């Protein structure tokens, strides 16, 4: 189960969303840009941006327009 989770997480790290999260983290916390890996930065954001609704954890990740890819 862990290996499957790890595989999916590493695939996610290649996505535009993950890359945007890393860029946003670096912009918000430039003092930590080289201290944390990209994986840890995404981990911080995904675990901190959640709320509990009716006993269920809901993720509220919203990427600001300035970081979205222009299509």
JSON list of N, CA and C in Angstrom, two decimals, residues 11-44:
[
{"chain": "A", "resi": 11, "resn": "UNK", "atom": "N", "xyz": [4.30, 10.69, -8.97]},
{"chain": "A", "resi": 11, "resn": "UNK", "atom": "CA", "xyz": [3.68, 11.08, -10.24]},
{"chain": "A", "resi": 11, "resn": "UNK", "atom": "C", "xyz": [3.05, 12.47, -10.10]},
{"chain": "A", "resi": 12, "resn": "UNK", "atom": "N", "xyz": [2.39, 12.70, -8.96]},
{"chain": "A", "resi": 12, "resn": "UNK", "atom": "CA", "xyz": [1.79, 14.01, -8.71]},
{"chain": "A", "resi": 12, "resn": "UNK", "atom": "C", "xyz": [2.86, 15.11, -8.70]},
{"chain": "A", "resi": 13, "resn": "UNK", "atom": "N", "xyz": [4.04, 14.81, -8.18]},
{"chain": "A", "resi": 13, "resn": "UNK", "atom": "CA", "xyz": [5.12, 15.80, -8.11]},
{"chain": "A", "resi": 13, "resn": "UNK", "atom": "C", "xyz": [5.55, 16.29, -9.50]},
{"chain": "A", "resi": 14, "resn": "UNK", "atom": "N", "xyz": [5.25, 15.52, -10.52]},
{"chain": "A", "resi": 14, "resn": "UNK", "atom": "CA", "xyz": [5.57, 15.93, -11.89]},
{"chain": "A", "resi": 14, "resn": "UNK", "atom": "C", "xyz": [4.47, 16.80, -12.50]},
{"chain": "A", "resi": 15, "resn": "UNK", "atom": "N", "xyz": [3.34, 16.92, -11.82]},
{"chain": "A", "resi": 15, "resn": "UNK", "atom": "CA", "xyz": [2.21, 17.67, -12.37]},
{"chain": "A", "resi": 15, "resn": "UNK", "atom": "C", "xyz": [2.44, 19.18, -12.26]},
{"chain": "A", "resi": 16, "resn": "UNK", "atom": "N", "xyz": [1.71, 19.91, -13.09]},
{"chain": "A", "resi": 16, "resn": "UNK", "atom": "CA", "xyz": [1.77, 21.37, -13.03]},
{"chain": "A", "resi": 16, "resn": "UNK", "atom": "C", "xyz": [1.30, 21.89, -11.68]},
{"chain": "A", "resi": 17, "resn": "UNK", "atom": "N", "xyz": [0.28, 21.25, -11.09]},
{"chain": "A", "resi": 17, "resn": "UNK", "atom": "CA", "xyz": [-0.21, 21.69, -9.79]},
{"chain": "A", "resi": 17, "resn": "UNK", "atom": "C", "xyz": [0.88, 21.62, -8.72]},
{"chain": "A", "resi": 18, "resn": "UNK", "atom": "N", "xyz": [1.61, 20.51, -8.69]},
{"chain": "A", "resi": 18, "resn": "UNK", "atom": "CA", "xyz": [2.68, 20.37, -7.69]},
{"chain": "A", "resi": 18, "resn": "UNK", "atom": "C", "xyz": [3.78, 21.38, -7.94]},
{"chain": "A", "resi": 19, "resn": "UNK", "atom": "N", "xyz": [4.12, 21.60, -9.18]},
{"chain": "A", "resi": 19, "resn": "UNK", "atom": "CA", "xyz": [5.16, 22.58, -9.49]},
{"chain": "A", "resi": 19, "resn": "UNK", "atom": "C", "xyz": [4.72, 23.99, -9.09]},
{"chain": "A", "resi": 20, "resn": "UNK", "atom": "N", "xyz": [3.44, 24.27, -9.25]},
{"chain": "A", "resi": 20, "resn": "UNK", "atom": "CA", "xyz": [2.92, 25.58, -8.84]},
{"chain": "A", "resi": 20, "resn": "UNK", "atom": "C", "xyz": [2.93, 25.73, -7.32]},
{"chain": "A", "resi": 21, "resn": "UNK", "atom": "N", "xyz": [2.61, 24.65, -6.62]},
{"chain": "A", "resi": 21, "resn": "UNK", "atom": "CA", "xyz": [2.66, 24.70, -5.16]},
{"chain": "A", "resi": 21, "resn": "UNK", "atom": "C", "xyz": [4.08, 25.00, -4.69]},
{"chain": "A", "resi": 22, "resn": "UNK", "atom": "N", "xyz": [5.06, 24.37, -5.30]},
{"chain": "A", "resi": 22, "resn": "UNK", "atom": "CA", "xyz": [6.46, 24.60, -4.93]},
{"chain": "A", "resi": 22, "resn": "UNK", "atom": "C", "xyz": [6.82, 26.07, -5.21]},
{"chain": "A", "resi": 23, "resn": "UNK", "atom": "N", "xyz": [6.41, 26.60, -6.36]},
{"chain": "A", "resi": 23, "resn": "UNK", "atom": "CA", "xyz": [6.71, 27.99, -6.70]},
{"chain": "A", "resi": 23, "resn": "UNK", "atom": "C", "xyz": [6.06, 28.94, -5.71]},
{"chain": "A", "resi": 24, "resn": "UNK", "atom": "N", "xyz": [4.80, 28.67, -5.36]},
{"chain": "A", "resi": 24, "resn": "UNK", "atom": "CA", "xyz": [4.09, 29.52, -4.40]},
{"chain": "A", "resi": 24, "resn": "UNK", "atom": "C", "xyz": [4.76, 29.46, -3.03]},
{"chain": "A", "resi": 25, "resn": "UNK", "atom": "N", "xyz": [5.19, 28.27, -2.61]},
{"chain": "A", "resi": 25, "resn": "UNK", "atom": "CA", "xyz": [5.89, 28.12, -1.34]},
{"chain": "A", "resi": 25, "resn": "UNK", "atom": "C", "xyz": [7.17, 28.96, -1.36]},
{"chain": "A", "resi": 26, "resn": "UNK", "atom": "N", "xyz": [7.94, 28.82, -2.43]},
{"chain": "A", "resi": 26, "resn": "UNK", "atom": "CA", "xyz": [9.20, 29.56, -2.52]},
{"chain": "A", "resi": 26, "resn": "UNK", "atom": "C", "xyz": [8.98, 31.07, -2.52]},
{"chain": "A", "resi": 27, "resn": "UNK", "atom": "N", "xyz": [7.90, 31.51, -3.18]},
{"chain": "A", "resi": 27, "resn": "UNK", "atom": "CA", "xyz": [7.60, 32.94, -3.20]},
{"chain": "A", "resi": 27, "resn": "UNK", "atom": "C", "xyz": [7.16, 33.43, -1.82]},
{"chain": "A", "resi": 28, "resn": "UNK", "atom": "N", "xyz": [6.39, 32.61, -1.12]},
{"chain": "A", "resi": 28, "resn": "UNK", "atom": "CA", "xyz": [5.88, 33.01, 0.20]},
{"chain": "A", "resi": 28, "resn": "UNK", "atom": "C", "xyz": [6.94, 32.91, 1.29]},
{"chain": "A", "resi": 29, "resn": "UNK", "atom": "N", "xyz": [7.85, 31.95, 1.14]},
{"chain": "A", "resi": 29, "resn": "UNK", "atom": "CA", "xyz": [8.87, 31.69, 2.17]},
{"chain": "A", "resi": 29, "resn": "UNK", "atom": "C", "xyz": [10.26, 31.57, 1.54]},
{"chain": "A", "resi": 30, "resn": "UNK", "atom": "N", "xyz": [10.78, 32.65, 0.97]},
{"chain": "A", "resi": 30, "resn": "UNK", "atom": "CA", "xyz": [12.06, 32.58, 0.28]},
{"chain": "A", "resi": 30, "resn": "UNK", "atom": "C", "xyz": [13.22, 32.14, 1.19]},
{"chain": "A", "resi": 31, "resn": "UNK", "atom": "N", "xyz": [13.09, 32.38, 2.47]},
{"chain": "A", "resi": 31, "resn": "UNK", "atom": "CA", "xyz": [14.15, 31.99, 3.41]},
{"chain": "A", "resi": 31, "resn": "UNK", "atom": "C", "xyz": [14.27, 30.47, 3.53]},
{"chain": "A", "resi": 32, "resn": "UNK", "atom": "N", "xyz": [13.25, 29.73, 3.09]},
{"chain": "A", "resi": 32, "resn": "UNK", "atom": "CA", "xyz": [13.27, 28.27, 3.17]},
{"chain": "A", "resi": 32, "resn": "UNK", "atom": "C", "xyz": [13.44, 27.60, 1.81]},
{"chain": "A", "resi": 33, "resn": "UNK", "atom": "N", "xyz": [13.68, 28.40, 0.79]},
{"chain": "A", "resi": 33, "resn": "UNK", "atom": "CA", "xyz": [13.74, 27.88, -0.59]},
{"chain": "A", "resi": 33, "resn": "UNK", "atom": "C", "xyz": [14.71, 26.71, -0.74]},
{"chain": "A", "resi": 34, "resn": "UNK", "atom": "N", "xyz": [15.87, 26.81, -0.14]},
{"chain": "A", "resi": 34, "resn": "UNK", "atom": "CA", "xyz": [16.85, 25.73, -0.28]},
{"chain": "A", "resi": 34, "resn": "UNK", "atom": "C", "xyz": [16.89, 24.79, 0.93]},
{"chain": "A", "resi": 35, "resn": "UNK", "atom": "N", "xyz": [16.12, 25.10, 1.96]},
{"chain": "A", "resi": 35, "resn": "UNK", "atom": "CA", "xyz": [16.14, 24.29, 3.17]},
{"chain": "A", "resi": 35, "resn": "UNK", "atom": "C", "xyz": [15.28, 23.03, 3.02]},
{"chain": "A", "resi": 36, "resn": "UNK", "atom": "N", "xyz": [14.15, 23.14, 2.28]},
{"chain": "A", "resi": 36, "resn": "UNK", "atom": "CA", "xyz": [13.24, 22.02, 2.12]},
{"chain": "A", "resi": 36, "resn": "UNK", "atom": "C", "xyz": [13.22, 21.52, 0.69]},
{"chain": "A", "resi": 37, "resn": "UNK", "atom": "N", "xyz": [13.00, 20.22, 0.54]},
{"chain": "A", "resi": 37, "resn": "UNK", "atom": "CA", "xyz": [12.86, 19.65, -0.80]},
{"chain": "A", "resi": 37, "resn": "UNK", "atom": "C", "xyz": [11.49, 20.01, -1.37]},
{"chain": "A", "resi": 38, "resn": "UNK", "atom": "N", "xyz": [11.34, 19.84, -2.68]},
{"chain": "A", "resi": 38, "resn": "UNK", "atom": "CA", "xyz": [10.05, 20.09, -3.32]},
{"chain": "A", "resi": 38, "resn": "UNK", "atom": "C", "xyz": [8.98, 19.17, -2.73]},
{"chain": "A", "resi": 39, "resn": "UNK", "atom": "N", "xyz": [9.33, 17.93, -2.46]},
{"chain": "A", "resi": 39, "resn": "UNK", "atom": "CA", "xyz": [8.36, 16.98, -1.87]},
{"chain": "A", "resi": 39, "resn": "UNK", "atom": "C", "xyz": [7.89, 17.49, -0.52]},
{"chain": "A", "resi": 40, "resn": "UNK", "atom": "N", "xyz": [8.78, 17.98, 0.31]},
{"chain": "A", "resi": 40, "resn": "UNK", "atom": "CA", "xyz": [8.40, 18.47, 1.64]},
{"chain": "A", "resi": 40, "resn": "UNK", "atom": "C", "xyz": [7.53, 19.71, 1.53]},
{"chain": "A", "resi": 41, "resn": "UNK", "atom": "N", "xyz": [7.83, 20.59, 0.58]},
{"chain": "A", "resi": 41, "resn": "UNK", "atom": "CA", "xyz": [7.03, 21.80, 0.39]},
{"chain": "A", "resi": 41, "resn": "UNK", "atom": "C", "xyz": [5.60, 21.44, 0.02]},
{"chain": "A", "resi": 42, "resn": "UNK", "atom": "N", "xyz": [5.43, 20.51, -0.90]},
{"chain": "A", "resi": 42, "resn": "UNK", "atom": "CA", "xyz": [4.09, 20.07, -1.29]},
{"chain": "A", "resi": 42, "resn": "UNK", "atom": "C", "xyz": [3.41, 19.40, -0.10]},
{"chain": "A", "resi": 43, "resn": "UNK", "atom": "N", "xyz": [4.15, 18.59, 0.64]},
{"chain": "A", "resi": 43, "resn": "UNK", "atom": "CA", "xyz": [3.61, 17.92, 1.82]},
{"chain": "A", "resi": 43, "resn": "UNK", "atom": "C", "xyz": [3.11, 18.95, 2.83]},
{"chain": "A", "resi": 44, "resn": "UNK", "atom": "N", "xyz": [3.90, 19.99, 3.09]},
{"chain": "A", "resi": 44, "resn": "UNK", "atom": "CA", "xyz": [3.46, 21.05, 4.02]},
{"chain": "A", "resi": 44, "resn": "UNK", "atom": "C", "xyz": [2.12, 21.64, 3.58]}
]
